[in-house]
C-alpha atoms as a printed R data frame, in Angstrom:
    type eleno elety resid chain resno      x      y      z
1   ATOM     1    CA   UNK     A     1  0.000  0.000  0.000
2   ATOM     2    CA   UNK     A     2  0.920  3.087 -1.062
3   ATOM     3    CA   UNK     A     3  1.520  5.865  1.913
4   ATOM     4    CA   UNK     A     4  0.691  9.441  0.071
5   ATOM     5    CA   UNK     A     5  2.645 12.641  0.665
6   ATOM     6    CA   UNK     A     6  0.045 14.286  3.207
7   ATOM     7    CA   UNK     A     7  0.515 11.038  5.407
8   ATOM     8    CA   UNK     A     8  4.498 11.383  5.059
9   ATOM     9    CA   UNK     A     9  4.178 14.887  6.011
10  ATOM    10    CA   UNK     A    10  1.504 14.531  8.795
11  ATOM    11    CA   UNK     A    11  3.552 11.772  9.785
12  ATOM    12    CA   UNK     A    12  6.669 13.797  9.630
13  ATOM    13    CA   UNK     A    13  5.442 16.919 11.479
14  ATOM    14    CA   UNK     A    14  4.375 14.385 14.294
15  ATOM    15    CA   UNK     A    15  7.241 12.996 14.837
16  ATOM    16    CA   UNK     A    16  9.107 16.766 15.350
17  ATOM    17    CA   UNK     A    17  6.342 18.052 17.238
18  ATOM    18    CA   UNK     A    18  6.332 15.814 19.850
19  ATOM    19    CA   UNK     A    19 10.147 15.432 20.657
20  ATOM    20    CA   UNK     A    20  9.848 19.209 20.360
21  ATOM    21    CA   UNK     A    21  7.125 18.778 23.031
22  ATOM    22    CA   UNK     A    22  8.832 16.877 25.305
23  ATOM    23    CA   UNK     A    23 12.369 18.703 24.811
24  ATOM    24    CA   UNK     A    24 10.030 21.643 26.181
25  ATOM    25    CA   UNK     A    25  8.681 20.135 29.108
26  ATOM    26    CA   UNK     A    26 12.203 19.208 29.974
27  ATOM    27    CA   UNK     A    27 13.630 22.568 29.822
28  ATOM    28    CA   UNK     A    28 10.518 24.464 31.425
29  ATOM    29    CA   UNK     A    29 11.332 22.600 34.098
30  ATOM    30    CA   UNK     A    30 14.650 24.083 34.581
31  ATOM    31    CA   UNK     A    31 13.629 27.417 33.355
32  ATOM    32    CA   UNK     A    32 10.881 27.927 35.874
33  ATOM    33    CA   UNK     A    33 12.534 26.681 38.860
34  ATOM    34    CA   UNK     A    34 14.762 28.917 41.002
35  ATOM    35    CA   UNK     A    35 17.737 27.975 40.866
36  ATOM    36    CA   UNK     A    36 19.246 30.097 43.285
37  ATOM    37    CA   UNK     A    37 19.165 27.808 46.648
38  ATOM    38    CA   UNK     A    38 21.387 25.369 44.586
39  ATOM    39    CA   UNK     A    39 19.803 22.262 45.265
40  ATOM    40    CA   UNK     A    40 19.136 19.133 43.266
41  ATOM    41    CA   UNK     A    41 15.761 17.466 43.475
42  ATOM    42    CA   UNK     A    42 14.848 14.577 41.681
43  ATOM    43    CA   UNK     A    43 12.288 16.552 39.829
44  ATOM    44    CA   UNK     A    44 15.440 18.298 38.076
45  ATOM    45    CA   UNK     A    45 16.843 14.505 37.497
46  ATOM    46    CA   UNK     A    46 13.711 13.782 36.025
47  ATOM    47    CA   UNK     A    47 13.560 16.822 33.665
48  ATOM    48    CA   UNK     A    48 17.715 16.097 32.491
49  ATOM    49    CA   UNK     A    49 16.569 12.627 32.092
50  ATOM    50    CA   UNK     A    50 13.603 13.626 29.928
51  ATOM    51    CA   UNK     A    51 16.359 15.786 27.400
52  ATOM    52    CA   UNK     A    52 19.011 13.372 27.101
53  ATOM    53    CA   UNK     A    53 16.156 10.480 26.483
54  ATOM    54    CA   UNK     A    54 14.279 12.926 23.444
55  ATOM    55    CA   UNK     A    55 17.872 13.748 22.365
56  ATOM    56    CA   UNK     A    56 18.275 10.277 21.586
57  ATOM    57    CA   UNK     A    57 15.186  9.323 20.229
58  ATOM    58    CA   UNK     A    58 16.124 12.219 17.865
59  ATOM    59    CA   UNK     A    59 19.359 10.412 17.019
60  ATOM    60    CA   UNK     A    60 17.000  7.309 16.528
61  ATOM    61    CA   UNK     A    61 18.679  5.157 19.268
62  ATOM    62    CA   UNK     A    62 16.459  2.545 20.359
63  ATOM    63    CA   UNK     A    63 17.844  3.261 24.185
64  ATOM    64    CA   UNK     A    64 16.644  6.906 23.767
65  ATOM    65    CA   UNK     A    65 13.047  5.078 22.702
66  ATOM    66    CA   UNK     A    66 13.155  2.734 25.650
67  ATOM    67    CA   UNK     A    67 14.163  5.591 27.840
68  ATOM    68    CA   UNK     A    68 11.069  7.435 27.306
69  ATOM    69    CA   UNK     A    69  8.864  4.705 27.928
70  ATOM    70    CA   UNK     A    70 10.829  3.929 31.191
71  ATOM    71    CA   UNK     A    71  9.919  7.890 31.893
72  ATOM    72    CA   UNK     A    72  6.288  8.062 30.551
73  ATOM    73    CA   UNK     A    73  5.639  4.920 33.186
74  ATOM    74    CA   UNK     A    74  7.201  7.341 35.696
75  ATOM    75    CA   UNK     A    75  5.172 10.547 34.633
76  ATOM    76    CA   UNK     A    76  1.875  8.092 35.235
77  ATOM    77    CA   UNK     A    77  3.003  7.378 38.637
78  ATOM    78    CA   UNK     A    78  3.927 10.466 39.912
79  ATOM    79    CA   UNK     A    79  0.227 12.269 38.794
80  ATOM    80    CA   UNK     A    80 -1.284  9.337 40.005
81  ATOM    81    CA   UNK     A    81  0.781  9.868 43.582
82  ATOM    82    CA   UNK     A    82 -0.359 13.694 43.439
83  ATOM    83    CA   UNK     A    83 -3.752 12.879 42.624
84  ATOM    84    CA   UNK     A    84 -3.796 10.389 45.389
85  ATOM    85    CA   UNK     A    85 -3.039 13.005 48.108
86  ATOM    86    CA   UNK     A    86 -5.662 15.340 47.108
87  ATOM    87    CA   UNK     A    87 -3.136 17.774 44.736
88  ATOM    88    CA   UNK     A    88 -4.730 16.538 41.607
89  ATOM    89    CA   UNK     A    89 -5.476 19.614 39.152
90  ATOM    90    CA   UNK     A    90 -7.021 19.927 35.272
91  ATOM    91    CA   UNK     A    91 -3.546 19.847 34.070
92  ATOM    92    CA   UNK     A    92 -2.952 16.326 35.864
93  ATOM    93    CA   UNK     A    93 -5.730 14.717 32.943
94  ATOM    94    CA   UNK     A    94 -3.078 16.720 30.378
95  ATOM    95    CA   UNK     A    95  0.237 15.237 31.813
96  ATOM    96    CA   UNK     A    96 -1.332 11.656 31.840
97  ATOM    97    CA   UNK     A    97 -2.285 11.871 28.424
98  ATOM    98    CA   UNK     A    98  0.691 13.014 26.990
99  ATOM    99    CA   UNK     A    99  2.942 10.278 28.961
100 ATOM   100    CA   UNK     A   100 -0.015  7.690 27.790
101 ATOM   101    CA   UNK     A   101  1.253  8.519 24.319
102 ATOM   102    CA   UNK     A   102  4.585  8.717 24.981
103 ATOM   103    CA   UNK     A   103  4.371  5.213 26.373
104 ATOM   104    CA   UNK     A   104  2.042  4.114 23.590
105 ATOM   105    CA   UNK     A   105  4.177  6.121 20.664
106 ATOM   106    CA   UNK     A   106  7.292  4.646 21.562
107 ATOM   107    CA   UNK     A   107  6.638  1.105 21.319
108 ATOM   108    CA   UNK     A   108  7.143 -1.437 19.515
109 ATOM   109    CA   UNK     A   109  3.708 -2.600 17.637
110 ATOM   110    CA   UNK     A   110  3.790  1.251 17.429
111 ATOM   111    CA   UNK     A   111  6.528  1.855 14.685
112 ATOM   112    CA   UNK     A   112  5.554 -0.937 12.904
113 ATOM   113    CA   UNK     A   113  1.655 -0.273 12.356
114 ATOM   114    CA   UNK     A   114  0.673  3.566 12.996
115 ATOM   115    CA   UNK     A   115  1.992  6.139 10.648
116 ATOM   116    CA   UNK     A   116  1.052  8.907 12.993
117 ATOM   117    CA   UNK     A   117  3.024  7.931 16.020
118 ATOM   118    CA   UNK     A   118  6.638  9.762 16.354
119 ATOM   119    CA   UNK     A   119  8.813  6.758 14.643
120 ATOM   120    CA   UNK     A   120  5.506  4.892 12.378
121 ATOM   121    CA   UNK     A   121  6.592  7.597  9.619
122 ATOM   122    CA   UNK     A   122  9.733  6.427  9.288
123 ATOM   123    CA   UNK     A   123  8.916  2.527  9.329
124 ATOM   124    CA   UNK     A   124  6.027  3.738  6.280
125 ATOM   125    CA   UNK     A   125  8.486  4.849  4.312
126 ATOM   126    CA   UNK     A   126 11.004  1.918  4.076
127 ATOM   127    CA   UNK     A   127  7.888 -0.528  2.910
């Protein structure tokens, strides 16, 4: 089956957008945070983990891939934990559903059937 140019390009703006996305929510981490007490919290480790994990994905490493499900299961959890002690907000339904398809997008049955996931693109094209 033939994929057409709009899918490539839908495809293909996917892909960027959401390592774009979640190079963002990386670094607003760090630039929203004051950094003047000069402590570390895991929150930052998080965050640096989140970069270097999108940086590789972008370099199509299959660790950078594996990262970012390893950190989307850890997103899940930690809204989960601050919806279980009564902090949960609006944006809490947001975070879960971009880690959902962070955790979904970077999978395996994921490149190989759906075009609009970040990698499916890529997998269309060789066939």
């Amino acid at each position: 089956m033939e994929t057409s140019q709009k899918d490539v390009l839908l495809g293909t703006l996917t892909w960027w957008g959401f390592h774009i996305l979640l190079l963002w929510m990386g670094a607003w981490h760090f630039l929203s945070r004051d950094i003047t007490d000069g402590t570390l919290f895991a929150s930052d480790l998080f965050a640096g983990s989140l970069i270097g994990a999108t940086v590789l994905s972008l370099l199509r490493l299959s660790v950078g891939c594996h990262l970012l499900r390893f950190l989307a299961i850890i997103g899940i959890l930690l809204v989960l934990y601050r919806v279980s002690q009564g902090k949960g907000e609006w944006g809490s339904v947001t975070d879960v559903a971009i880690w959902a398809y962070t955790f979904y997008s970077f999978g395996p049955s994921s490149w190989r059937y759906s075009l609009y996931t970040p990698l499916g693109v890529f997998q269309k094209l060789k066939t």
